[in-house]
mmCIF file of C-alpha atoms in Angstrom:
data_model
loop_
_atom_site.group_PDB
_atom_site.id
_atom_site.type_symbol
_atom_site.label_atom_id
_atom_site.label_comp_id
_atom_site.label_asym_id
_atom_site.label_seq_id
_atom_site.Cartn_x
_atom_site.Cartn_y
_atom_site.Cartn_z
ATOM 1 C CA MET A 1 90.089 26.163 99.686
ATOM 2 C CA ARG A 2 93.500 26.928 101.213
ATOM 3 C CA ASN A 3 93.542 23.477 102.836
ATOM 4 C CA ALA A 4 92.844 21.923 99.423
ATOM 5 C CA PHE A 5 95.813 23.861 98.071
ATOM 6 C CA SER A 6 98.039 22.738 100.956
ATOM 7 C CA ASN A 7 97.002 19.084 100.618
ATOM 8 C CA ALA A 8 97.595 19.071 96.850
ATOM 9 C CA LEU A 9 100.969 20.737 97.351
ATOM 10 C CA ILE A 10 102.079 18.199 99.989
ATOM 11 C CA ASN A 11 100.993 15.278 97.793
ATOM 12 C CA ALA A 12 102.874 16.745 94.835
ATOM 13 C CA ALA A 13 106.025 17.338 96.890
ATOM 14 C CA LYS A 14 105.988 13.822 98.416
ATOM 15 C CA SER A 15 105.667 12.196 94.998
ATOM 16 C CA ASP A 16 108.117 14.507 93.216
ATOM 17 C CA PRO A 17 111.275 15.751 95.009
ATOM 18 C CA ARG A 18 111.646 18.441 92.346
ATOM 19 C CA VAL A 19 108.690 20.330 93.851
ATOM 20 C CA ILE A 20 109.957 23.269 95.936
ATOM 21 C CA LEU A 21 107.831 25.709 97.965
ATOM 22 C CA MET A 22 109.163 29.247 98.339
ATOM 23 C CA THR A 23 107.549 31.918 100.525
ATOM 24 C CA GLY A 24 108.405 35.480 101.423
ATOM 25 C CA ASP A 25 108.681 35.139 105.217
ATOM 26 C CA HIS A 26 105.124 33.920 105.710
ATOM 27 C CA GLY A 27 104.803 32.140 109.041
ATOM 28 C CA TYR A 28 101.411 30.739 108.224
ATOM 29 C CA ALA A 29 100.179 27.638 110.029
ATOM 30 C CA LEU A 30 99.002 26.733 106.528
ATOM 31 C CA PHE A 31 102.497 25.423 105.780
ATOM 32 C CA ASP A 32 103.254 23.738 109.120
ATOM 33 C CA GLU A 33 102.419 20.276 107.744
ATOM 34 C CA PHE A 34 104.423 20.916 104.570
ATOM 35 C CA ARG A 35 107.440 21.939 106.652
ATOM 36 C CA GLN A 36 107.055 18.816 108.780
ATOM 37 C CA GLN A 37 106.647 16.372 105.898
ATOM 38 C CA CYS A 38 108.912 17.985 103.289
ATOM 39 C CA PRO A 39 111.454 20.115 105.209
ATOM 40 C CA GLU A 40 114.099 19.863 102.482
ATOM 41 C CA GLN A 41 111.667 21.261 99.908
ATOM 42 C CA TYR A 42 110.739 24.446 101.784
ATOM 43 C CA ILE A 43 112.578 27.752 101.312
ATOM 44 C CA ASN A 44 111.858 30.954 103.227
ATOM 45 C CA ALA A 45 113.202 33.580 100.848
ATOM 46 C CA GLY A 46 112.590 36.430 103.280
ATOM 47 C CA VAL A 47 110.924 39.744 102.510
ATOM 48 C CA ALA A 48 112.574 39.892 99.087
ATOM 49 C CA GLU A 49 109.882 38.843 96.645
ATOM 50 C CA GLN A 50 111.681 40.013 93.500
ATOM 51 C CA ASN A 51 114.724 37.935 94.417
ATOM 52 C CA MET A 52 112.446 34.989 95.286
ATOM 53 C CA VAL A 53 111.034 34.906 91.748
ATOM 54 C CA GLY A 54 114.539 35.146 90.306
ATOM 55 C CA VAL A 55 115.667 32.192 92.440
ATOM 56 C CA ALA A 56 112.538 30.270 91.393
ATOM 57 C CA ALA A 57 113.413 30.892 87.745
ATOM 58 C CA GLY A 58 116.903 29.542 88.368
ATOM 59 C CA LEU A 59 115.531 26.471 90.101
ATOM 60 C CA ALA A 60 113.113 25.847 87.223
ATOM 61 C CA LYS A 61 115.975 26.149 84.749
ATOM 62 C CA SER A 62 117.799 23.486 86.774
ATOM 63 C CA GLY A 63 114.880 21.066 86.514
ATOM 64 C CA PHE A 64 112.939 21.831 89.710
ATOM 65 C CA ARG A 65 109.198 22.633 89.923
ATOM 66 C CA PRO A 66 109.107 25.715 92.162
ATOM 67 C CA PHE A 67 105.978 27.169 93.750
ATOM 68 C CA VAL A 68 106.203 30.845 94.729
ATOM 69 C CA TYR A 69 103.628 31.769 97.379
ATOM 70 C CA GLY A 70 102.722 35.268 98.528
ATOM 71 C CA LEU A 71 99.918 37.761 98.934
ATOM 72 C CA SER A 72 98.504 38.637 95.525
ATOM 73 C CA ALA A 73 99.331 42.292 96.201
ATOM 74 C CA PHE A 74 102.996 41.228 96.038
ATOM 75 C CA VAL A 75 102.859 38.128 93.792
ATOM 76 C CA PRO A 76 102.354 39.076 90.972
ATOM 77 C CA ILE A 77 102.257 42.876 91.318
ATOM 78 C CA ARG A 78 105.513 43.623 93.166
ATOM 79 C CA VAL A 79 107.374 41.038 91.083
ATOM 80 C CA LEU A 80 105.843 41.729 87.674
ATOM 81 C CA GLU A 81 109.151 42.500 85.943
ATOM 82 C CA GLN A 82 110.761 39.316 87.284
ATOM 83 C CA ILE A 83 107.739 37.265 86.165
ATOM 84 C CA LYS A 84 107.907 38.813 82.703
ATOM 85 C CA LEU A 85 111.660 38.558 82.085
ATOM 86 C CA ASP A 86 112.999 35.828 84.395
ATOM 87 C CA VAL A 87 110.077 33.389 84.095
ATOM 88 C CA CYS A 88 107.830 34.006 81.069
ATOM 89 C CA TYR A 89 110.453 35.216 78.595
ATOM 90 C CA GLU A 90 112.431 32.078 79.412
ATOM 91 C CA GLN A 91 109.220 29.972 79.262
ATOM 92 C CA LEU A 92 109.907 28.341 82.630
ATOM 93 C CA PRO A 93 107.345 26.222 84.537
ATOM 94 C CA VAL A 94 107.174 28.295 87.734
ATOM 95 C CA ILE A 95 103.850 28.168 89.605
ATOM 96 C CA LEU A 96 103.026 31.521 91.219
ATOM 97 C CA VAL A 97 100.390 31.551 93.941
ATOM 98 C CA GLY A 98 98.721 34.831 94.914
ATOM 99 C CA ASP A 99 96.644 34.552 98.090
ATOM 100 C CA GLY A 100 94.097 37.108 99.298
ATOM 101 C CA ALA A 101 93.198 38.389 95.827
ATOM 102 C CA GLY A 102 90.593 41.113 95.492
ATOM 103 C CA VAL A 103 89.757 42.896 98.739
ATOM 104 C CA VAL A 104 90.233 39.924 101.081
ATOM 105 C CA TYR A 105 92.784 41.873 103.140
ATOM 106 C CA SER A 106 90.209 44.606 103.528
ATOM 107 C CA SER A 107 91.358 45.974 106.868
ATOM 108 C CA LEU A 108 94.977 46.422 105.705
ATOM 109 C CA GLY A 109 94.156 49.039 103.092
ATOM 110 C CA SER A 110 94.748 49.336 99.349
ATOM 111 C CA SER A 111 98.436 48.395 99.668
ATOM 112 C CA HIS A 112 97.382 44.810 100.533
ATOM 113 C CA GLN A 113 94.413 44.551 98.157
ATOM 114 C CA SER A 114 94.844 43.158 94.658
ATOM 115 C CA THR A 115 92.306 44.173 92.041
ATOM 116 C CA GLU A 116 94.580 44.404 89.014
ATOM 117 C CA ASP A 117 96.575 41.145 89.104
ATOM 118 C CA ILE A 118 94.626 39.425 86.297
ATOM 119 C CA ALA A 119 94.906 42.463 84.043
ATOM 120 C CA ALA A 120 98.644 42.798 84.651
ATOM 121 C CA LEU A 121 99.370 39.163 83.773
ATOM 122 C CA ARG A 122 96.951 38.695 80.869
ATOM 123 C CA ALA A 123 99.215 40.798 78.632
ATOM 124 C CA ILE A 124 102.331 38.726 79.350
ATOM 125 C CA PRO A 125 102.923 35.752 77.018
ATOM 126 C CA HIS A 126 103.567 32.190 78.171
ATOM 127 C CA ILE A 127 101.616 32.239 81.446
ATOM 128 C CA ALA A 128 98.312 30.607 82.370
ATOM 129 C CA ILE A 129 95.954 32.236 84.886
ATOM 130 C CA LEU A 130 93.766 30.080 87.137
ATOM 131 C CA SER A 131 91.098 31.297 89.576
ATOM 132 C CA PRO A 132 89.247 28.546 91.498
ATOM 133 C CA ALA A 133 85.890 29.190 93.147
ATOM 134 C CA ASP A 134 86.001 26.507 95.846
ATOM 135 C CA SER A 135 88.114 23.654 97.213
ATOM 136 C CA TYR A 136 87.085 21.274 94.408
ATOM 137 C CA GLU A 137 88.092 23.726 91.695
ATOM 138 C CA MET A 138 91.295 24.399 93.643
ATOM 139 C CA THR A 139 92.220 20.701 93.562
ATOM 140 C CA GLN A 140 91.569 20.523 89.817
ATOM 141 C CA CYS A 141 93.488 23.770 89.231
ATOM 142 C CA MET A 142 96.459 22.313 91.116
ATOM 143 C CA ASN A 143 96.280 19.219 88.889
ATOM 144 C CA LEU A 144 96.290 21.444 85.786
ATOM 145 C CA ALA A 145 99.124 23.615 87.108
ATOM 146 C CA LEU A 146 101.316 20.585 87.810
ATOM 147 C CA GLU A 147 100.543 19.063 84.410
ATOM 148 C CA ALA A 148 101.284 22.293 82.535
ATOM 149 C CA ASN A 149 104.837 22.722 81.303
ATOM 150 C CA GLN A 150 104.653 26.500 81.554
ATOM 151 C CA ALA A 151 104.331 29.345 84.038
ATOM 152 C CA VAL A 152 101.034 29.430 85.933
ATOM 153 C CA TYR A 153 99.461 32.066 88.186
ATOM 154 C CA LEU A 154 97.026 30.591 90.706
ATOM 155 C CA ARG A 155 94.740 33.275 92.135
ATOM 156 C CA ILE A 156 93.227 32.599 95.578
ATOM 157 C CA GLY A 157 90.416 34.899 96.618
ATOM 158 C CA LYS A 158 88.053 34.687 99.587
ATOM 159 C CA ALA A 159 88.710 31.155 100.830
ATOM 160 C CA ASP A 160 85.983 30.391 103.360
ATOM 161 C CA LEU A 161 82.866 30.692 101.217
ATOM 162 C CA HIS A 162 80.470 27.792 100.745
ATOM 163 C CA PRO A 163 81.457 25.113 98.190
ATOM 164 C CA ILE A 164 80.116 25.461 94.664
ATOM 165 C CA HIS A 165 80.651 21.883 93.524
ATOM 166 C CA SER A 166 79.811 18.606 95.289
ATOM 167 C CA CYS A 167 82.652 16.617 93.686
ATOM 168 C CA LEU A 168 85.844 17.162 91.707
ATOM 169 C CA PRO A 169 84.995 18.907 88.390
ATOM 170 C CA ASP A 170 86.871 17.512 85.386
ATOM 171 C CA PHE A 171 87.593 20.558 83.233
ATOM 172 C CA PRO A 172 90.694 20.835 81.022
ATOM 173 C CA LEU A 173 92.932 23.894 80.925
ATOM 174 C CA GLY A 174 91.002 26.733 79.305
ATOM 175 C CA ASP A 175 87.454 25.534 79.871
ATOM 176 C CA LEU A 176 84.666 27.247 81.784
ATOM 177 C CA SER A 177 82.692 25.068 84.209
ATOM 178 C CA GLN A 178 78.896 25.089 84.060
ATOM 179 C CA ILE A 179 77.422 25.358 87.555
ATOM 180 C CA LYS A 180 73.729 25.669 86.761
ATOM 181 C CA GLN A 181 71.543 25.359 83.683
ATOM 182 C CA GLY A 182 68.900 27.947 82.818
ATOM 183 C CA ASN A 183 66.472 29.092 80.145
ATOM 184 C CA SER A 184 66.704 32.860 80.526
ATOM 185 C CA LYS A 185 67.976 35.171 77.789
ATOM 186 C CA MET A 186 70.574 36.299 80.350
ATOM 187 C CA CYS A 187 73.318 34.233 81.993
ATOM 188 C CA LEU A 188 75.873 34.822 84.734
ATOM 189 C CA VAL A 189 79.605 34.203 84.305
ATOM 190 C CA ALA A 190 81.820 34.614 87.374
ATOM 191 C CA THR A 191 85.221 33.739 88.760
ATOM 192 C CA GLY A 192 86.614 33.017 92.210
ATOM 193 C CA SER A 193 84.619 34.406 95.124
ATOM 194 C CA MET A 194 81.932 35.857 92.846
ATOM 195 C CA VAL A 195 80.692 32.438 91.729
ATOM 196 C CA LYS A 196 78.921 32.068 95.086
ATOM 197 C CA THR A 197 77.304 35.479 94.534
ATOM 198 C CA ALA A 198 76.259 34.377 91.038
ATOM 199 C CA MET A 199 74.582 31.302 92.514
ATOM 200 C CA ASP A 200 72.712 33.443 95.051
ATOM 201 C CA LEU A 201 71.569 35.807 92.280
ATOM 202 C CA SER A 202 70.499 32.901 90.091
ATOM 203 C CA GLU A 203 68.174 31.691 92.848
ATOM 204 C CA ARG A 204 66.662 35.159 93.238
ATOM 205 C CA PHE A 205 66.045 35.494 89.490
ATOM 206 C CA GLY A 206 64.835 31.919 89.138
ATOM 207 C CA ASP A 207 66.422 30.325 86.079
ATOM 208 C CA LEU A 208 69.682 32.041 85.238
ATOM 209 C CA GLU A 209 72.424 29.878 83.778
ATOM 210 C CA VAL A 210 75.648 30.121 85.805
ATOM 211 C CA TRP A 211 79.204 29.477 84.666
ATOM 212 C CA SER A 212 82.411 29.515 86.682
ATOM 213 C CA VAL A 213 85.673 30.640 85.057
ATOM 214 C CA PRO A 214 88.458 28.698 86.786
ATOM 215 C CA CYS A 215 90.723 29.179 83.731
ATOM 216 C CA ILE A 216 91.059 32.825 82.750
ATOM 217 C CA LYS A 217 94.006 32.336 80.399
ATOM 218 C CA PRO A 218 93.858 30.443 78.139
ATOM 219 C CA MET A 219 90.100 30.666 77.673
ATOM 220 C CA ASN A 220 88.107 28.309 75.446
ATOM 221 C CA VAL A 221 86.897 30.690 72.728
ATOM 222 C CA SER A 222 84.487 28.178 71.166
ATOM 223 C CA GLN A 223 82.845 27.582 74.535
ATOM 224 C CA VAL A 224 82.383 31.316 75.148
ATOM 225 C CA VAL A 225 80.904 31.787 71.676
ATOM 226 C CA SER A 226 78.523 28.883 72.284
ATOM 227 C CA ILE A 227 77.334 30.508 75.529
ATOM 228 C CA ALA A 228 76.973 33.873 73.803
ATOM 229 C CA LYS A 229 74.869 32.452 70.968
ATOM 230 C CA ARG A 230 72.336 31.100 73.468
ATOM 231 C CA HIS A 231 71.936 34.388 75.385
ATOM 232 C CA GLU A 232 71.232 38.035 74.633
ATOM 233 C CA LEU A 233 73.138 39.269 77.683
ATOM 234 C CA ILE A 234 76.121 37.893 79.600
ATOM 235 C CA VAL A 235 76.683 39.409 83.045
ATOM 236 C CA VAL A 236 80.262 38.878 84.243
ATOM 237 C CA LEU A 237 81.016 39.090 87.970
ATOM 238 C CA GLU A 238 84.539 39.405 89.338
ATOM 239 C CA GLU A 239 86.326 40.727 92.419
ATOM 240 C CA HIS A 240 88.768 42.586 90.192
ATOM 241 C CA SER A 241 88.894 45.797 88.185
ATOM 242 C CA ILE A 242 86.447 45.957 85.296
ATOM 243 C CA TYR A 243 89.511 46.703 83.168
ATOM 244 C CA GLY A 244 91.510 43.745 81.908
ATOM 245 C CA GLY A 245 89.845 40.963 83.862
ATOM 246 C CA VAL A 246 87.387 38.214 83.010
ATOM 247 C CA GLY A 247 84.732 40.664 81.805
ATOM 248 C CA SER A 248 87.225 42.167 79.398
ATOM 249 C CA ALA A 249 88.271 38.714 78.159
ATOM 250 C CA ILE A 250 84.650 37.716 77.501
ATOM 251 C CA ALA A 251 83.940 41.065 75.808
ATOM 252 C CA GLU A 252 87.014 40.726 73.577
ATOM 253 C CA ILE A 253 85.761 37.358 72.320
ATOM 254 C CA THR A 254 82.117 38.337 71.834
ATOM 255 C CA SER A 255 82.970 41.647 70.138
ATOM 256 C CA GLU A 256 84.553 39.694 67.284
ATOM 257 C CA LEU A 257 82.416 36.563 67.157
ATOM 258 C CA SER A 258 78.961 37.363 68.574
ATOM 259 C CA GLN A 259 76.397 40.137 68.900
ATOM 260 C CA THR A 260 75.706 39.327 72.546
ATOM 261 C CA ARG A 261 75.862 42.207 75.042
ATOM 262 C CA VAL A 262 78.329 41.857 77.925
ATOM 263 C CA CYS A 263 77.878 43.650 81.255
ATOM 264 C CA ARG A 264 81.049 43.806 83.346
ATOM 265 C CA ILE A 265 80.430 43.948 87.091
ATOM 266 C CA GLY A 266 83.626 44.433 89.049
ATOM 267 C CA ILE A 267 85.577 47.128 90.819
ATOM 268 C CA GLN A 268 85.387 50.479 89.100
ATOM 269 C CA ASP A 269 88.503 52.526 88.367
ATOM 270 C CA LYS A 270 89.221 53.437 91.984
ATOM 271 C CA PHE A 271 90.971 52.334 95.147
ATOM 272 C CA SER A 272 89.087 51.408 98.309
ATOM 273 C CA ARG A 273 88.173 54.615 100.111
ATOM 274 C CA PHE A 274 88.142 53.249 103.667
ATOM 275 C CA CYS A 275 89.399 50.234 105.596
ATOM 276 C CA GLY A 276 86.817 47.871 107.037
ATOM 277 C CA SER A 277 85.515 44.349 106.982
ATOM 278 C CA TYR A 278 85.422 42.279 103.806
ATOM 279 C CA GLN A 279 81.633 42.599 103.680
ATOM 280 C CA TYR A 280 81.899 46.375 104.085
ATOM 281 C CA LEU A 281 84.341 46.753 101.204
ATOM 282 C CA MET A 282 82.304 44.507 98.915
ATOM 283 C CA LYS A 283 79.386 46.838 99.555
ATOM 284 C CA GLU A 284 81.542 49.931 99.033
ATOM 285 C CA HIS A 285 82.498 48.573 95.610
ATOM 286 C CA HIS A 286 78.860 47.574 94.898
ATOM 287 C CA LEU A 287 79.820 43.886 94.672
ATOM 288 C CA ASP A 288 77.435 42.679 97.383
ATOM 289 C CA THR A 289 74.477 40.574 96.264
ATOM 290 C CA GLU A 290 71.881 43.301 96.833
ATOM 291 C CA SER A 291 73.761 45.940 94.819
ATOM 292 C CA ILE A 292 74.257 43.560 91.893
ATOM 293 C CA PHE A 293 70.612 42.450 92.082
ATOM 294 C CA LYS A 294 69.497 46.077 91.667
ATOM 295 C CA ARG A 295 71.876 46.648 88.771
ATOM 296 C CA ILE A 296 70.693 43.556 86.907
ATOM 297 C CA ASN A 297 67.092 44.634 87.428
ATOM 298 C CA LYS A 298 67.948 47.956 85.756
ATOM 299 C CA LEU A 299 69.459 46.064 82.823
ATOM 300 C CA ASN A 300 66.197 44.177 82.401
ATOM 301 C CA SER A 301 63.950 47.241 82.762
#
């Protein structure tokens, strides 16, 4: 998925000299090719993320299309005020990229984990929130971000999971993407890394409908209502707090326009207790496939 992001970014920069990539002292090999092909469009802003967003806002106001790349624990959380006032209040088309969302940086502790980024940004006007599940959704999300004349937050979670799609999905900004059809009274809705888990659960339960949510804000209300009317229970999976994320967004819509029950499966109101592997922390937060399987069985009993 990160390679899909890098390729889309290089193509955008080569075709449009206004595209600028800014990073906060990340020496990732991920950007080696970008630096080689577009050296004049790369800025290392140093470990000064708040200033980096302010500079990006200035560049956008001057007609550039800046990308701001950082760990999602820092972009958007450390720079939330600058996103709100410098970028969104001014309605500037800055694209913010938060890598390692959720508990991807599991061994680095809670300071480098990001389980509240969606909630923090959903309340700020004039910003779209995108959360691709695989490399194909990433490519389409990059297309949407570049087409949008507004601020965009692109959330990158666990990047090395198996692909969900087999070709480029053609969803517009705001739409959910149907991954699998089903005839059960229950369906699964997931975003980012949890779409793969939803697919695994669907196979274990047999015929559960599965939807990916690559566009968290805006969200197609009519589409959500249509899904709700065909099911008695929507189970929402996300590697994010149960407060303010995709589950909350779905519940807000259905509470007004449908009688469908919504079960939010995400990280409870707590920090990670221990450091460990990604798989360990997913289990600690009861987001592994087996834990969710047991919980859904309880819902059906």
